[in-house]
Coordinates of C-alpha atoms (C1' of nucleotides) in Angstrom, one line a residue:
Chain A
X1 CA 0.0 0.0 0.0
X2 CA 1.2 3.5 -0.6
X3 CA 1.8 6.2 1.9
X4 CA -1.4 8.0 1.4
X5 CA -3.5 4.9 1.8
X6 CA -1.7 3.9 5.0
X7 CA -2.0 7.5 6.3
X8 CA -5.8 7.6 5.7
X9 CA -6.1 4.1 7.2
X10 CA -4.2 5.1 10.3
X11 CA -6.3 8.2 10.7
X12 CA -9.6 6.5 10.0
X13 CA -9.0 3.7 12.5
X14 CA -7.3 6.0 15.1
X15 CA -3.9 4.4 15.0
X16 CA -2.4 7.9 15.2
X17 CA -3.6 11.4 14.6
X18 CA -2.3 15.0 15.0
X19 CA -1.9 16.4 18.5
X20 CA -3.9 19.4 19.7
X21 CA -6.0 19.2 16.6
X22 CA -8.9 21.3 17.7
X23 CA -6.8 24.4 18.4
X24 CA -5.5 26.9 15.9
X25 CA -2.1 27.2 17.5
X26 CA -1.2 23.5 17.2
X27 CA 2.3 22.9 16.0
X28 CA 3.5 20.6 13.3
X29 CA 5.5 17.5 14.2
X30 CA 3.4 16.3 17.2
X31 CA 1.2 13.2 16.8
X32 CA -0.7 11.0 19.2
X33 CA -1.3 7.3 19.2
X34 CA -4.9 6.2 19.5
X35 CA -6.1 3.0 21.2
X36 CA -5.2 0.6 18.4
X37 CA -1.9 2.4 17.8
X38 CA -1.0 2.1 21.5
X39 CA -1.7 -1.7 21.5
X40 CA 0.3 -2.1 18.3
X41 CA 3.2 0.0 19.7
X42 CA 3.2 -1.9 23.0
X43 CA 3.2 -5.2 21.2
X44 CA 6.1 -4.1 19.1
X45 CA 8.0 -3.0 22.2
X46 CA 7.3 -6.3 23.9
X47 CA 8.7 -8.1 20.8
X48 CA 11.8 -5.9 21.0
X49 CA 12.2 -6.8 24.7
X50 CA 11.8 -10.5 24.1
X51 CA 13.9 -10.8 20.9
X52 CA 16.7 -8.5 21.7
X53 CA 16.8 -7.2 25.3
X54 CA 16.1 -10.4 27.2
X55 CA 17.6 -12.6 24.6
X56 CA 20.9 -10.8 24.9
X57 CA 20.8 -10.1 28.7
X58 CA 20.6 -6.4 28.2
X59 CA 19.5 -4.2 31.1
X60 CA 16.8 -1.7 30.7
X61 CA 16.5 1.7 32.4
X62 CA 14.0 4.6 32.2
X63 CA 15.7 7.9 32.4
X64 CA 14.3 11.4 32.6
X65 CA 13.4 13.4 29.5
X66 CA 14.6 16.7 30.8
X67 CA 18.4 16.7 31.4
X68 CA 20.7 19.4 32.6
X69 CA 22.8 21.6 30.4
X70 CA 26.1 20.0 31.5
X71 CA 25.1 16.6 30.0
X72 CA 24.9 18.2 26.6
X73 CA 28.0 20.3 27.0
X74 CA 29.8 17.0 27.7
X75 CA 28.1 15.1 24.9
X76 CA 28.9 17.8 22.4
X77 CA 25.2 18.4 21.5
X78 CA 25.3 22.0 22.8
X79 CA 27.9 22.8 20.3
X80 CA 27.5 20.3 17.5
X81 CA 23.8 19.9 17.4
X82 CA 23.4 23.3 15.9
X83 CA 23.6 24.5 12.3
X84 CA 24.9 27.9 11.2
X85 CA 22.1 29.5 9.3
X86 CA 21.7 32.7 7.4
X87 CA 18.5 34.5 6.5
X88 CA 17.9 36.8 3.5
X89 CA 17.1 40.3 4.5
X90 CA 14.3 40.6 2.0
X91 CA 12.7 37.3 1.2
X92 CA 13.4 35.6 4.6
X93 CA 14.7 32.4 2.9
X94 CA 16.9 30.5 5.2
X95 CA 20.1 28.7 4.2
X96 CA 22.8 26.7 5.8
X97 CA 25.7 29.1 5.9
X98 CA 28.4 26.4 5.5
X99 CA 26.6 24.7 2.6
X100 CA 26.0 28.0 0.7
X101 CA 29.7 28.9 1.1
X102 CA 30.8 25.5 -0.3
X103 CA 28.5 26.0 -3.2
X104 CA 29.8 29.4 -4.1
X105 CA 33.5 29.2 -3.1
X106 CA 34.3 25.5 -2.7
X107 CA 35.6 26.4 0.8
X108 CA 34.5 23.9 3.3
X109 CA 34.4 25.4 6.8
X110 CA 32.3 22.7 8.4
X111 CA 29.4 23.5 10.6
X112 CA 31.2 24.3 13.9
X113 CA 33.2 27.4 13.2
X114 CA 32.7 30.7 15.0
X115 CA 29.9 32.6 13.3
X116 CA 32.1 35.5 12.2
X117 CA 34.1 33.2 9.9
X118 CA 31.0 32.5 7.9
X119 CA 30.1 36.2 7.9
X120 CA 33.6 37.1 6.6
X121 CA 33.5 34.7 3.8
X122 CA 30.0 35.8 2.8
X123 CA 31.0 39.4 2.7
X124 CA 34.4 38.8 1.0
X125 CA 32.9 36.7 -1.7
X126 CA 29.9 38.9 -2.1
X127 CA 27.4 36.1 -1.7
X128 CA 23.8 37.1 -2.1
X129 CA 20.5 35.3 -1.7
X130 CA 20.2 32.7 -4.5
X131 CA 16.4 33.4 -4.6
X132 CA 16.2 37.1 -4.7
X133 CA 19.8 38.4 -4.9
X134 CA 19.5 40.5 -1.8
X135 CA 21.9 40.7 1.1
X136 CA 21.9 38.3 4.1
X137 CA 21.4 39.1 7.7
X138 CA 24.3 38.1 10.1
X139 CA 24.6 34.3 10.5
X140 CA 23.0 32.7 13.6
X141 CA 22.9 29.3 15.1
X142 CA 19.9 27.1 15.1
X143 CA 19.9 24.5 17.8
X144 CA 17.8 21.5 17.3
X145 CA 17.4 20.9 21.1
X146 CA 14.4 22.2 22.9
X147 CA 15.5 24.3 25.8
X148 CA 13.4 24.4 28.9
X149 CA 13.5 26.5 32.1
X150 CA 13.7 24.7 35.5
X151 CA 12.3 26.2 38.7
X152 CA 11.6 29.8 39.5
X153 CA 15.0 30.9 38.2
X154 CA 14.3 29.2 34.8
X155 CA 17.6 27.4 34.9
X156 CA 18.5 26.3 31.4
X157 CA 18.0 22.6 30.7
X158 CA 17.1 20.6 27.6
X159 CA 14.6 18.0 26.5
X160 CA 16.8 15.1 25.5
X161 CA 17.5 14.9 21.7
X162 CA 18.4 11.2 22.1
X163 CA 17.6 8.8 24.9
X164 CA 21.1 7.4 25.1
X165 CA 22.7 10.2 27.2
X166 CA 21.2 8.9 30.4
X167 CA 22.7 5.5 29.7
X168 CA 26.1 7.1 29.4
X169 CA 25.6 9.3 32.5
X170 CA 24.4 6.3 34.5
X171 CA 27.0 3.9 33.2
X172 CA 29.4 3.9 36.2
X173 CA 26.6 3.3 38.7
X174 CA 24.9 0.6 36.6
X175 CA 28.1 -1.2 36.0
X176 CA 28.8 -1.3 39.7
X177 CA 25.4 -2.1 41.2
X178 CA 24.5 -4.6 38.4
X179 CA 27.9 -6.4 38.8
X180 CA 28.7 -5.6 35.2
X181 CA 31.0 -7.4 32.8
X182 CA 32.0 -6.4 29.3
X183 CA 30.3 -6.5 26.9
X184 CA 27.6 -4.8 29.0
X185 CA 24.3 -3.8 27.3
X186 CA 22.0 -1.1 28.6
X187 CA 18.8 -0.2 26.8
X188 CA 16.2 2.5 27.1
X189 CA 12.9 3.2 25.4
X190 CA 11.2 6.6 25.5
X191 CA 10.6 9.9 24.0
X192 CA 13.2 12.2 22.4
X193 CA 12.7 15.7 21.2
X194 CA 14.2 17.6 18.3
X195 CA 13.2 21.0 17.0
X196 CA 13.0 20.1 13.4
X197 CA 12.8 23.1 11.0
X198 CA 10.2 21.4 8.9
X199 CA 8.5 18.3 10.3
X200 CA 6.8 16.4 7.5
X201 CA 5.0 13.2 6.7
X202 CA 3.1 12.5 9.8
X203 CA 4.9 10.2 12.2
X204 CA 8.0 9.9 10.0
X205 CA 9.5 13.1 11.0
X206 CA 8.4 14.3 14.4
X207 CA 9.5 16.8 16.9
X208 CA 8.6 14.4 19.7
X209 CA 9.2 10.8 18.9
X210 CA 9.9 7.4 20.4
X211 CA 13.3 5.8 20.4
X212 CA 14.5 2.4 21.6
X213 CA 18.2 2.6 22.1
X214 CA 20.7 0.0 23.1
X215 CA 24.2 0.8 24.1
X216 CA 26.7 -2.0 24.1
X217 CA 29.7 -1.2 26.3
X218 CA 32.7 -3.3 25.1
X219 CA 36.4 -3.8 25.4
X220 CA 37.8 -2.5 22.1
X221 CA 40.5 -5.2 22.2
X222 CA 37.9 -7.9 22.1
X223 CA 35.7 -6.9 19.2
X224 CA 36.6 -10.0 17.3
X225 CA 37.4 -12.4 20.1
X226 CA 34.9 -12.3 22.9
X227 CA 33.2 -15.6 23.6
X228 CA 29.8 -14.3 23.1
X229 CA 30.6 -13.3 19.5
X230 CA 31.3 -16.9 18.7
X231 CA 27.5 -17.3 18.8
X232 CA 27.5 -15.3 15.6
X233 CA 25.7 -17.4 13.0
X234 CA 24.9 -17.5 9.4
X235 CA 22.0 -15.1 9.5
X236 CA 21.9 -13.4 6.1
X237 CA 22.2 -9.6 6.3
X238 CA 21.8 -7.2 3.5
X239 CA 24.5 -4.6 3.3
X240 CA 24.6 -1.7 1.0
X241 CA 27.9 0.0 0.3
X242 CA 28.2 2.8 -2.2
X243 CA 24.8 1.9 -3.7
X244 CA 25.5 -1.8 -4.1
X245 CA 23.6 -4.3 -2.0
X246 CA 25.1 -7.6 -1.0
X247 CA 23.2 -10.4 0.8
X248 CA 25.8 -12.1 2.9
X249 CA 26.1 -14.0 6.2
X250 CA 27.2 -12.1 9.3
X251 CA 30.4 -14.1 9.3
X252 CA 31.3 -13.5 5.7
X253 CA 30.5 -9.8 6.1
X254 CA 33.3 -9.6 8.6
X255 CA 35.7 -11.8 6.7
X256 CA 35.2 -9.7 3.6
X257 CA 35.6 -6.5 5.5
X258 CA 32.1 -5.2 4.7
X259 CA 31.7 -4.8 8.5
X260 CA 34.6 -3.7 10.6
X261 CA 34.3 -6.2 13.4
X262 CA 32.4 -9.2 14.8
X263 CA 30.6 -7.3 17.5
X264 CA 28.9 -5.1 14.9
X265 CA 28.1 -8.1 12.7
X266 CA 26.6 -10.0 15.7
X267 CA 24.2 -7.2 16.5
X268 CA 23.3 -6.7 12.9
X269 CA 22.3 -10.3 12.8
X270 CA 20.2 -9.9 15.9
X271 CA 18.5 -6.9 14.5
X272 CA 17.8 -8.7 11.2
X273 CA 16.2 -11.5 13.1
X274 CA 14.1 -9.1 15.1
X275 CA 12.9 -7.2 12.1
X276 CA 12.0 -10.4 10.2
X277 CA 9.7 -11.1 13.1
X278 CA 7.9 -7.8 12.8
X279 CA 6.6 -8.8 9.4
X280 CA 8.6 -6.2 7.5
X281 CA 9.4 -7.5 4.1
X282 CA 13.1 -8.1 4.6
X283 CA 13.8 -8.1 0.8
X284 CA 13.0 -4.4 1.1
X285 CA 15.5 -3.6 3.7
X286 CA 19.2 -2.9 3.9
X287 CA 22.0 -1.9 6.2
X288 CA 23.5 1.1 4.4
X289 CA 27.0 2.0 5.3
X290 CA 27.2 5.8 5.8
X291 CA 29.9 7.8 4.2
X292 CA 32.3 10.0 6.1
X293 CA 30.2 13.0 5.4
X294 CA 26.9 11.4 6.5
X295 CA 28.1 10.1 9.9
X296 CA 27.1 11.8 13.1
X297 CA 29.9 13.8 14.9
X298 CA 30.3 11.1 17.5
X299 CA 30.5 8.1 15.3
X300 CA 33.5 6.2 13.9
X301 CA 31.5 3.8 11.8
X302 CA 27.8 3.9 11.0
X303 CA 25.2 1.7 9.4
X304 CA 21.6 2.7 8.9
X305 CA 19.1 0.0 8.8
X306 CA 16.6 1.1 6.2
X307 CA 13.3 -0.1 4.8
X308 CA 12.0 0.6 1.4
X309 CA 8.6 2.2 1.3
X310 CA 6.4 4.0 -1.3
X311 CA 8.0 7.3 -0.3
X312 CA 11.6 6.0 -0.6
X313 CA 14.1 4.4 1.8
X314 CA 13.3 5.1 5.4
X315 CA 15.9 5.1 8.1
X316 CA 14.6 2.8 10.9
X317 CA 17.7 2.2 13.0
X318 CA 21.0 3.9 13.2
X319 CA 23.9 1.7 14.3
X320 CA 26.9 3.7 15.4
X321 CA 30.3 2.7 16.7
X322 CA 30.7 5.7 19.1
X323 CA 34.1 4.5 20.4
X324 CA 34.9 5.9 23.9
X325 CA 33.8 9.4 22.8
X326 CA 30.8 9.7 25.1
X327 CA 32.3 8.1 28.2
X328 CA 35.6 10.0 28.0
X329 CA 33.7 13.3 27.6
X330 CA 31.4 12.6 30.6
X331 CA 34.4 11.5 32.6
X332 CA 36.2 14.7 31.7
X333 CA 33.4 17.1 32.4
X334 CA 32.0 15.4 35.5
X335 CA 35.3 14.1 36.9
X336 CA 33.6 10.8 37.5
X337 CA 35.5 7.6 37.1
X338 CA 34.4 5.9 33.9
X339 CA 37.1 3.3 33.6
X340 CA 36.4 -0.3 34.4
X341 CA 38.6 -3.4 35.0
X342 CA 38.3 -6.0 32.2
X343 CA 40.8 -9.0 32.3
X344 CA 43.0 -7.1 34.8
X345 CA 43.2 -4.3 32.4
X346 CA 41.9 -0.8 33.1
X347 CA 40.0 0.6 30.2
X348 CA 37.3 3.0 29.2
X349 CA 34.8 0.9 27.3
X350 CA 33.9 1.6 23.8
X351 CA 30.2 1.9 22.8
X352 CA 28.3 0.3 20.0
X353 CA 24.8 1.9 19.7
X354 CA 21.7 0.5 18.1
X355 CA 19.2 3.4 18.0
X356 CA 15.8 2.4 16.7
X357 CA 13.1 4.8 15.6
X358 CA 9.9 3.2 16.8
X359 CA 7.4 5.5 15.0
X360 CA 9.1 4.9 11.6
X361 CA 9.3 1.1 12.3
X362 CA 5.6 1.0 13.1
X363 CA 4.8 2.9 9.9
X364 CA 6.9 0.5 7.8
X365 CA 5.2 -2.5 9.3
X366 CA 1.8 -1.0 8.5
X367 CA 2.8 -0.2 4.9
X368 CA 4.3 -3.6 4.2
X369 CA 1.4 -5.5 5.8
X370 CA -1.8 -3.6 4.8
X371 CA -3.2 -5.6 1.9
X372 CA -6.1 -5.2 -0.5
X373 CA -7.8 -8.6 -0.8
X374 CA -9.6 -8.1 -4.1
X375 CA -11.0 -11.6 -4.4
X376 CA -12.8 -11.4 -1.1
X377 CA -13.4 -7.7 -1.3
X378 CA -11.7 -6.8 1.9
X379 CA -8.9 -4.8 3.4
X380 CA -6.7 -6.9 5.6
X381 CA -3.9 -5.9 7.9
X382 CA -1.7 -9.0 7.8
X383 CA 0.1 -8.3 11.0
X384 CA 1.9 -11.0 12.9
X385 CA -0.6 -12.2 15.6
X386 CA 1.6 -11.0 18.4
X387 CA 1.7 -7.5 17.0
X388 CA -2.0 -7.2 16.3
X389 CA -3.8 -4.4 18.3
X390 CA -6.7 -6.9 18.9
X391 CA -5.7 -10.5 19.4
X392 CA -9.1 -12.0 19.2
X393 CA -12.7 -10.8 18.4
X394 CA -15.6 -12.4 20.2
X395 CA -18.9 -12.3 18.3
X396 CA -22.4 -13.6 18.7
X397 CA -23.7 -14.9 15.5
X398 CA -27.1 -13.4 16.2
X399 CA -28.2 -11.2 19.0
X400 CA -30.9 -13.4 20.4
X401 CA -31.7 -16.8 22.0
X402 CA -28.9 -16.5 24.5
X403 CA -26.0 -16.2 22.1
X404 CA -25.2 -12.7 23.2
X405 CA -24.9 -13.8 26.9
X406 CA -22.8 -16.8 26.0
X407 CA -20.4 -14.5 24.0
X408 CA -20.2 -12.2 27.0
X409 CA -19.1 -15.0 29.2
X410 CA -16.3 -16.0 26.8
X411 CA -15.2 -12.4 26.3
X412 CA -14.8 -11.8 30.1
X413 CA -12.7 -14.9 30.2
X414 CA -10.6 -14.1 27.2
X415 CA -9.7 -10.6 28.1
X416 CA -7.8 -11.8 31.1
X417 CA -5.1 -13.2 28.8
X418 CA -5.5 -11.5 25.5
X419 CA -6.5 -8.2 24.0
X420 CA -10.0 -9.1 23.2
X421 CA -12.9 -7.3 21.5
X422 CA -16.6 -8.0 21.9
X423 CA -19.2 -7.1 19.2
X424 CA -22.8 -8.1 18.8
X425 CA -24.1 -5.5 16.4
X426 CA -24.9 -5.8 12.7
X427 CA -24.3 -8.7 10.3
X428 CA -21.6 -11.1 11.1
X429 CA -19.8 -10.6 7.7
X430 CA -19.4 -6.9 8.4
X431 CA -18.0 -7.6 11.8
X432 CA -15.4 -10.0 10.3
X433 CA -14.4 -7.4 7.7
X434 CA -14.0 -4.7 10.3
X435 CA -11.7 -6.9 12.4
X436 CA -9.7 -8.0 9.3
X437 CA -9.1 -4.4 8.5
X438 CA -7.4 -3.7 11.9
X439 CA -5.4 -7.0 11.7
X440 CA -7.3 -9.2 14.2
X441 CA -5.9 -12.7 13.5
X442 CA -8.6 -14.7 15.2
X443 CA -12.4 -14.3 15.7
X444 CA -14.5 -16.6 17.9
X445 CA -18.1 -16.8 17.0
X446 CA -20.8 -18.1 19.3
X447 CA -23.7 -19.9 17.4
X448 CA -26.6 -22.2 18.2
X449 CA -24.3 -25.2 18.4
X450 CA -22.4 -23.5 21.2
X451 CA -25.5 -23.7 23.4
X452 CA -25.8 -27.5 22.6
X453 CA -22.2 -28.7 22.9
X454 CA -20.0 -25.9 24.3
X455 CA -18.1 -25.4 21.0
X456 CA -17.4 -22.3 19.1
X457 CA -16.1 -21.5 15.6
X458 CA -12.7 -19.8 15.4
X459 CA -12.0 -17.9 12.2
X460 CA -8.5 -17.4 10.8
X461 CA -8.0 -13.9 9.3
X462 CA -5.5 -14.8 6.6
X463 CA -7.5 -17.4 4.7
X464 CA -11.0 -16.8 6.3
X465 CA -11.2 -20.5 7.2
X466 CA -13.1 -21.7 10.3
X467 CA -12.7 -24.5 12.6
X468 CA -14.8 -25.6 15.6
X469 CA -13.2 -26.0 19.0
X470 CA -14.4 -26.5 22.6
X471 CA -14.7 -23.4 24.7
X472 CA -12.2 -24.7 27.2
X473 CA -9.6 -25.2 24.5
X474 CA -9.7 -21.6 23.2
X475 CA -7.1 -20.3 25.6
X476 CA -4.5 -22.9 24.7
X477 CA -5.2 -22.5 21.0
X478 CA -4.7 -18.8 21.1
X479 CA -1.7 -19.0 23.4
X480 CA 0.0 -21.3 20.9
X481 CA -0.9 -19.2 17.9
X482 CA -0.1 -15.8 19.4
X483 CA 2.7 -16.2 21.9
X484 CA 4.6 -19.3 21.0
X485 CA 6.7 -19.3 17.8
Chain B
rG1 C1' 12.0 28.7 6.4
rC2 C1' 11.0 29.8 0.8
rG3 C1' 7.5 28.8 -3.5
rA4 C1' 2.8 26.7 -5.2
rA5 C1' -1.9 24.4 -4.1
rG6 C1' -5.3 23.3 -0.5
rU7 C1' -8.4 23.4 4.6
rU8 C1' -16.8 22.1 4.6
rA9 C1' -19.4 16.2 10.0
rG10 C1' -15.0 10.4 11.9
rU11 C1' -13.8 10.0 6.2
rC12 C1' -14.8 11.7 1.2
rU13 C1' -17.7 15.4 -1.0
rA14 C1' -21.7 19.4 -3.3
rG15 C1' -22.2 24.4 -2.7
rU16 C1' -18.5 31.5 -5.8
rG17 C1' -22.6 36.6 -1.3
rG18 C1' -28.7 35.2 2.0
rU19 C1' -26.1 30.1 8.1
rA20 C1' -25.1 23.9 4.0
rU21 C1' -25.7 18.6 -0.4
rG22 C1' -24.9 13.6 -0.8
rA23 C1' -22.2 9.2 0.3
rC24 C1' -19.5 5.9 3.5
rG25 C1' -19.0 5.2 8.5
rU26 C1' -21.4 5.4 13.5
rC27 C1' -25.7 4.5 16.8
rA28 C1' -30.8 2.2 17.8
rG29 C1' -34.3 -1.3 16.0
rC30 C1' -35.7 -5.0 12.2
rU31 C1' -34.1 -9.1 9.1
rU32 C1' -30.5 -13.2 8.7
rC33 C1' -27.4 -19.5 12.3
rC34 C1' -21.5 -17.5 9.2
rC35 C1' -18.4 -13.5 5.6
rA36 C1' -19.6 -6.0 4.5
rA37 C1' -22.5 -2.2 1.6
rG38 C1' -31.0 -5.3 2.9
rC39 C1' -35.1 -2.3 5.6
rU40 C1' -36.7 1.7 9.3
rG41 C1' -35.1 5.5 12.2
rA42 C1' -31.4 8.8 14.7
rA43 C1' -27.2 11.6 16.0
rG44 C1' -23.2 14.4 13.9
rA45 C1' -20.5 20.5 10.4
rA46 C1' -22.5 27.7 12.8
rC47 C1' -18.0 25.5 6.7
rA48 C1' -9.3 25.7 10.0
rC49 C1' -8.6 30.3 13.1
rG50 C1' -8.7 35.7 13.2
rU51 C1' -9.6 40.5 11.2
rG52 C1' -11.9 43.3 7.4
rU53 C1' -15.5 44.6 3.2
rU54 C1' -21.0 44.0 3.1
rC55 C1' -27.8 44.9 5.2
rA56 C1' -25.8 39.8 4.6
rA57 C1' -19.7 35.6 3.8
rA58 C1' -18.4 28.7 3.6
rU59 C1' -18.5 31.9 -0.7
rC60 C1' -14.6 38.3 -1.5
rA61 C1' -9.7 40.6 0.8
rC62 C1' -5.8 40.3 4.3
rG63 C1' -3.2 37.8 8.2
rU64 C1' -2.1 33.2 11.1
rA65 C1' -2.0 27.9 11.7
rC66 C1' -2.0 23.3 9.6
rU67 C1' -1.7 19.8 5.3
rU68 C1' 0.3 18.2 0.5
rC69 C1' 4.1 18.8 -3.3
rG70 C1' 8.9 21.1 -4.8
rC71 C1' 13.5 23.5 -2.7
rA72 C1' 16.3 23.7 1.7
rC73 C1' 16.9 21.0 6.4
rC74 C1' 17.0 15.8 8.8
rA75 C1' 22.9 16.2 14.3

RNA sequence: GCGAAGUUAGUCUAGUGGUAUGACGUCAGCUUCCCAAGCUGAAGAACACGUGUUCAAAUCACGUACUUCGCACCA
């Protein structure tokens, strides 16, 4: 399905919708998840916990969203998270100062020079607005972090632009109290905030968005030798370098130097297995190696996990080898001890980061799984059962002769273990169609035979087939189909 | 942020000066023991927000916000 169809679908069914919609001063880039969206998101997060976090013995924390200024001075965001921009005096067009200078003079200042350097070059080379040829105002800096005032004195702090900083800040404490050993994984799921200049495309580019980040603290001397990495298997990963995509096993990727070390390959394999379970079409994904220019300021080696959608390749996960950049900086600015003992050797661990965009992942799953079943004249969301916002629908075939009451009894039992939905109204076909559309994998229908012999029909979404089972077998049937795989 | 187009019920839509059309959806009832769009009825929009022009504005003008597309931006 294309972007527009998915968008309309999500809006119509209340998966997500714009925030503050009824007021004229609402801002772009803020969206809310409705009931079905929340269930879907929670199920996705639970899958992430099961397949990656618990699987790999990673610890999860929940840090605060507002963090003090010092954190971002140490992390480099206060300085590097800004762009030098210039505005035209007349037409108000905004440009990146560094980019415009490269274009006109081939001089590459980078984005972190003092503002007067940009100004000097613009004046010296007589650079004018490309749109209207008028002069520019003095360059300024645009910081993508939202600042916030704490307490009566409005002390400057920031809404975190990435969730990982609290993991770095907390690392020494976590390593001690959790009796850490390298490699040591810490994860966090939560909101991050970035003041995008132009948020677009609903939940794909938000100012407030969900991230699931994992930081693997490791010994840089063991990136190819730690015992755990020997578990690396022949999971096929798709790697794209300079526009060419290779399908290759994790092991081969390291041997052939596509991936710099086994640690990165190991987690790429894990991530691949996770995304395969979300139902994303893996043939439409790739790990794209970022060029020197594209990498973030803190990263030595970066791969983006991307999914192909109808609006192009979407970055779902950013994998960055951050070296000891973050820990050394926090150690330096806070004077806290960030070194640990590993094999009788005192080191500051390196960090490999897996930074997942939840909102974009959810969108990609929807786009790859929303199907138009022309033969049966229905729209079906072919979600994996464990991701479905409703696990099971409970219907009474007719609303009379005690069928309704019987369905009520089954419903109240089912909702203890599953996300269940009860519906009595209208024709049964219409109710099946509605549940298909939001991805409900199973529907139980109470009919006249139920009254006689305590059996119900259970309908399978994907092929619309039905089978009859005993009421007391429903729970184990659903458990097997939904949670065990 | 620039340029262009747009903004009428949950969704789509008619309506170019006299407070709004239709469909789908929703709800209630009927019908039907199994795959939507049969029947009856009901609710739901002062037409994005604001200002102005006018006796009168969804309809004209201006501003703002948002949406879409293009440019720029995406650490």
